[in-house]
């Protein structure tokens, strides 16, 4: 058994997005003195899913009662608003409208009302005249208003977690891409691209778009493949057309919420995202192609099963991606006044969607344990909203694994990770 001094840190977190940094933050609070290191391959935090989403604090209305998404979003939305207030991070509780524009959507809208009430959310049903009171330019047959939805600066939240971790004695290393993982009876040793070696009792994999690859580096079969879906956004040239947040009624067959309108904490209004296959894990535009990553996606049986099952839906999304006029027509279902000239290009995001071999899109958060390791294998939206409870749960599992090595939480111990 290795001595305490032989370990460079107690828990090593791979990934400097909001989930990885929330986990590190939770570790420093649950067991003060725990030596924590975070390795992030980019030059700063929140460069991918965290910093490229719509900035919405979700209420939890969409998610199946009892699921991790529902439990953590319901708890996390309130906690995140409090965290933002405590640390003076830009945020607002705005409420949102979910609008049915066709009669076929009314049963699904009613089902959301019932689900919202099951969750104890403040849900109000609206007719066309009441929709106009909240959003004069929005058109619909019926809508519901969810009062607890909000917006915030998720990049600032992630950066604050990093600040709190370093203040507690932990280390957050940027520009540290993990290239090799060696798991031993005593723990794990990780090597980065620049030759740094970090030895830890426990490894936590929060690598997002690369989490399945990191799991395989550790010698584990994740049982899923990350299939990247790009979400393309536009910014409204006339933000006065929208007062708050406006969503369509989602299709329950997909984990995507559809093209929506989001007034951010800075007053700008974003439109999107759609959901098209990305040709690289970080493929933010069509020309961005990484052949090895594309081959990884195409060689996964689940990818082809998704394509066969949902090709019509996918073809529509691709068409709207390639045609500004088609995208505009989709937005006009909610906002008839919008024109093609109103849509200004905005940075895209890529969703790390875990897919099973049979083509099932993993619908809930997925956290798996292995010797000396905790893998977060599916944490797309609403993971940013739910980052605080997710972080606490992953930290709990990591500390349990650390105790299995003979480690005991220090009373308060000085000393830093590498």
mmCIF file of C-alpha atoms in Angstrom, residues 203-357:
data_model
loop_
_atom_site.group_PDB
_atom_site.id
_atom_site.type_symbol
_atom_site.label_atom_id
_atom_site.label_comp_id
_atom_site.label_asym_id
_atom_site.label_seq_id
_atom_site.Cartn_x
_atom_site.Cartn_y
_atom_site.Cartn_z
ATOM 1 C CA UNK A 203 -10.102 9.211 -10.488
ATOM 2 C CA UNK A 204 -13.314 11.067 -11.415
ATOM 3 C CA UNK A 205 -14.099 11.199 -15.123
ATOM 4 C CA UNK A 206 -16.094 14.319 -16.008
ATOM 5 C CA UNK A 207 -14.672 14.639 -19.517
ATOM 6 C CA UNK A 208 -18.000 15.416 -21.210
ATOM 7 C CA UNK A 209 -17.620 14.986 -24.953
ATOM 8 C CA UNK A 210 -14.676 12.633 -24.338
ATOM 9 C CA UNK A 211 -15.951 10.745 -21.273
ATOM 10 C CA UNK A 212 -16.329 7.388 -23.033
ATOM 11 C CA UNK A 213 -12.791 7.667 -24.407
ATOM 12 C CA UNK A 214 -11.430 8.454 -20.935
ATOM 13 C CA UNK A 215 -13.330 5.456 -19.533
ATOM 14 C CA UNK A 216 -11.634 3.210 -22.089
ATOM 15 C CA UNK A 217 -8.227 4.732 -21.234
ATOM 16 C CA UNK A 218 -8.910 3.636 -17.648
ATOM 17 C CA UNK A 219 -9.603 0.090 -18.851
ATOM 18 C CA UNK A 220 -13.374 0.220 -18.434
ATOM 19 C CA UNK A 221 -16.078 -0.563 -20.979
ATOM 20 C CA UNK A 222 -18.482 2.390 -20.678
ATOM 21 C CA UNK A 223 -21.272 0.481 -22.445
ATOM 22 C CA UNK A 224 -22.174 3.652 -24.336
ATOM 23 C CA UNK A 225 -20.681 5.774 -27.089
ATOM 24 C CA UNK A 226 -20.816 9.547 -27.116
ATOM 25 C CA UNK A 227 -22.541 10.584 -30.338
ATOM 26 C CA UNK A 228 -22.106 14.356 -30.749
ATOM 27 C CA UNK A 229 -25.048 16.494 -31.860
ATOM 28 C CA UNK A 230 -24.384 20.088 -32.828
ATOM 29 C CA UNK A 231 -26.887 22.729 -31.758
ATOM 30 C CA UNK A 232 -26.787 25.851 -33.919
ATOM 31 C CA UNK A 233 -27.891 29.220 -32.542
ATOM 32 C CA UNK A 234 -28.817 32.593 -33.956
ATOM 33 C CA UNK A 235 -29.097 35.920 -32.175
ATOM 34 C CA UNK A 236 -32.143 38.102 -32.796
ATOM 35 C CA UNK A 237 -31.294 41.412 -34.428
ATOM 36 C CA UNK A 238 -34.548 42.746 -32.884
ATOM 37 C CA UNK A 239 -34.440 41.465 -29.275
ATOM 38 C CA UNK A 240 -37.516 43.548 -28.465
ATOM 39 C CA UNK A 241 -39.613 40.883 -30.212
ATOM 40 C CA UNK A 242 -39.235 38.602 -27.169
ATOM 41 C CA UNK A 243 -39.597 39.496 -23.499
ATOM 42 C CA UNK A 244 -38.468 36.260 -21.852
ATOM 43 C CA UNK A 245 -38.154 32.543 -22.598
ATOM 44 C CA UNK A 246 -40.411 30.838 -25.159
ATOM 45 C CA UNK A 247 -40.311 27.095 -25.913
ATOM 46 C CA UNK A 248 -42.234 24.780 -28.219
ATOM 47 C CA UNK A 249 -43.900 21.642 -26.884
ATOM 48 C CA UNK A 250 -41.125 19.013 -26.970
ATOM 49 C CA UNK A 251 -41.387 15.663 -28.706
ATOM 50 C CA UNK A 252 -41.079 13.007 -25.954
ATOM 51 C CA UNK A 253 -39.307 10.646 -28.385
ATOM 52 C CA UNK A 254 -36.199 12.862 -28.276
ATOM 53 C CA UNK A 255 -34.073 14.345 -25.483
ATOM 54 C CA UNK A 256 -33.950 17.676 -27.343
ATOM 55 C CA UNK A 257 -36.293 20.544 -26.457
ATOM 56 C CA UNK A 258 -36.630 22.048 -29.934
ATOM 57 C CA UNK A 259 -35.787 25.513 -31.225
ATOM 58 C CA UNK A 260 -36.618 28.036 -28.521
ATOM 59 C CA UNK A 261 -36.233 31.760 -27.809
ATOM 60 C CA UNK A 262 -34.108 32.785 -24.854
ATOM 61 C CA UNK A 263 -33.616 36.291 -23.501
ATOM 62 C CA UNK A 264 -30.321 36.052 -21.654
ATOM 63 C CA UNK A 265 -29.082 37.801 -18.537
ATOM 64 C CA UNK A 266 -27.414 40.404 -20.815
ATOM 65 C CA UNK A 267 -30.631 41.271 -22.677
ATOM 66 C CA UNK A 268 -29.736 39.529 -25.934
ATOM 67 C CA UNK A 269 -32.147 36.964 -27.396
ATOM 68 C CA UNK A 270 -30.866 33.680 -28.805
ATOM 69 C CA UNK A 271 -32.806 31.362 -31.090
ATOM 70 C CA UNK A 272 -32.002 27.644 -31.169
ATOM 71 C CA UNK A 273 -30.639 25.111 -30.950
ATOM 72 C CA UNK A 274 -31.433 22.579 -33.620
ATOM 73 C CA UNK A 275 -29.850 19.110 -33.380
ATOM 74 C CA UNK A 276 -27.684 17.863 -36.243
ATOM 75 C CA UNK A 277 -24.942 15.223 -36.259
ATOM 76 C CA UNK A 278 -21.521 16.732 -35.591
ATOM 77 C CA UNK A 279 -18.604 15.340 -37.583
ATOM 78 C CA UNK A 280 -16.212 15.727 -34.645
ATOM 79 C CA UNK A 281 -16.571 15.667 -30.880
ATOM 80 C CA UNK A 282 -15.944 19.401 -30.960
ATOM 81 C CA UNK A 283 -17.444 19.948 -34.416
ATOM 82 C CA UNK A 284 -18.976 23.386 -34.059
ATOM 83 C CA UNK A 285 -19.340 23.896 -37.832
ATOM 84 C CA UNK A 286 -19.949 21.565 -40.781
ATOM 85 C CA UNK A 287 -16.330 21.903 -42.061
ATOM 86 C CA UNK A 288 -14.901 20.722 -38.723
ATOM 87 C CA UNK A 289 -14.248 17.019 -39.307
ATOM 88 C CA UNK A 290 -12.009 14.660 -37.344
ATOM 89 C CA UNK A 291 -11.880 11.375 -39.251
ATOM 90 C CA UNK A 292 -10.958 9.203 -36.241
ATOM 91 C CA UNK A 293 -13.811 10.615 -34.171
ATOM 92 C CA UNK A 294 -16.253 10.345 -37.051
ATOM 93 C CA UNK A 295 -15.207 6.730 -37.559
ATOM 94 C CA UNK A 296 -15.791 6.103 -33.836
ATOM 95 C CA UNK A 297 -19.339 7.427 -34.218
ATOM 96 C CA UNK A 298 -20.074 5.519 -37.425
ATOM 97 C CA UNK A 299 -18.634 2.235 -36.122
ATOM 98 C CA UNK A 300 -21.032 2.203 -33.152
ATOM 99 C CA UNK A 301 -24.095 0.047 -33.948
ATOM 100 C CA UNK A 302 -26.353 2.405 -32.018
ATOM 101 C CA UNK A 303 -25.580 5.238 -34.437
ATOM 102 C CA UNK A 304 -27.081 3.352 -37.374
ATOM 103 C CA UNK A 305 -30.085 2.261 -35.339
ATOM 104 C CA UNK A 306 -30.805 5.895 -34.446
ATOM 105 C CA UNK A 307 -30.500 6.850 -38.102
ATOM 106 C CA UNK A 308 -32.927 4.149 -39.244
ATOM 107 C CA UNK A 309 -35.416 4.926 -36.509
ATOM 108 C CA UNK A 310 -35.403 8.723 -36.749
ATOM 109 C CA UNK A 311 -34.214 9.557 -40.262
ATOM 110 C CA UNK A 312 -37.194 11.812 -41.021
ATOM 111 C CA UNK A 313 -36.604 13.900 -37.903
ATOM 112 C CA UNK A 314 -32.881 14.052 -38.630
ATOM 113 C CA UNK A 315 -33.403 15.041 -42.261
ATOM 114 C CA UNK A 316 -35.576 17.949 -41.132
ATOM 115 C CA UNK A 317 -32.924 19.140 -38.691
ATOM 116 C CA UNK A 318 -30.190 18.974 -41.336
ATOM 117 C CA UNK A 319 -32.411 20.855 -43.803
ATOM 118 C CA UNK A 320 -32.938 23.647 -41.278
ATOM 119 C CA UNK A 321 -29.199 23.713 -40.623
ATOM 120 C CA UNK A 322 -28.352 24.162 -44.300
ATOM 121 C CA UNK A 323 -31.241 26.507 -45.153
ATOM 122 C CA UNK A 324 -31.655 29.812 -43.293
ATOM 123 C CA UNK A 325 -35.139 30.195 -44.765
ATOM 124 C CA UNK A 326 -36.203 26.766 -43.473
ATOM 125 C CA UNK A 327 -34.871 27.630 -40.006
ATOM 126 C CA UNK A 328 -36.731 30.934 -40.149
ATOM 127 C CA UNK A 329 -40.008 29.199 -41.023
ATOM 128 C CA UNK A 330 -39.575 26.912 -37.998
ATOM 129 C CA UNK A 331 -39.120 29.947 -35.730
ATOM 130 C CA UNK A 332 -42.125 31.701 -37.285
ATOM 131 C CA UNK A 333 -44.411 29.014 -35.876
ATOM 132 C CA UNK A 334 -43.803 30.667 -32.492
ATOM 133 C CA UNK A 335 -42.797 34.164 -33.571
ATOM 134 C CA UNK A 336 -44.496 35.109 -36.865
ATOM 135 C CA UNK A 337 -42.853 38.569 -36.969
ATOM 136 C CA UNK A 338 -39.327 37.190 -37.286
ATOM 137 C CA UNK A 339 -37.623 37.464 -40.666
ATOM 138 C CA UNK A 340 -34.578 35.816 -42.154
ATOM 139 C CA UNK A 341 -32.665 39.088 -41.732
ATOM 140 C CA UNK A 342 -33.417 39.035 -37.981
ATOM 141 C CA UNK A 343 -31.285 35.908 -37.471
ATOM 142 C CA UNK A 344 -27.624 36.720 -36.882
ATOM 143 C CA UNK A 345 -25.140 33.800 -36.612
ATOM 144 C CA UNK A 346 -24.076 32.936 -33.078
ATOM 145 C CA UNK A 347 -21.621 30.333 -31.713
ATOM 146 C CA UNK A 348 -22.881 26.743 -31.813
ATOM 147 C CA UNK A 349 -22.671 24.095 -29.103
ATOM 148 C CA UNK A 350 -22.223 20.322 -29.215
ATOM 149 C CA UNK A 351 -24.247 18.012 -26.983
ATOM 150 C CA UNK A 352 -22.454 14.927 -25.648
ATOM 151 C CA UNK A 353 -25.271 12.401 -26.069
ATOM 152 C CA UNK A 354 -24.614 8.889 -24.749
ATOM 153 C CA UNK A 355 -26.094 6.184 -26.985
ATOM 154 C CA UNK A 356 -26.492 2.502 -26.137
ATOM 155 C CA UNK A 357 -25.505 -0.206 -28.604
#
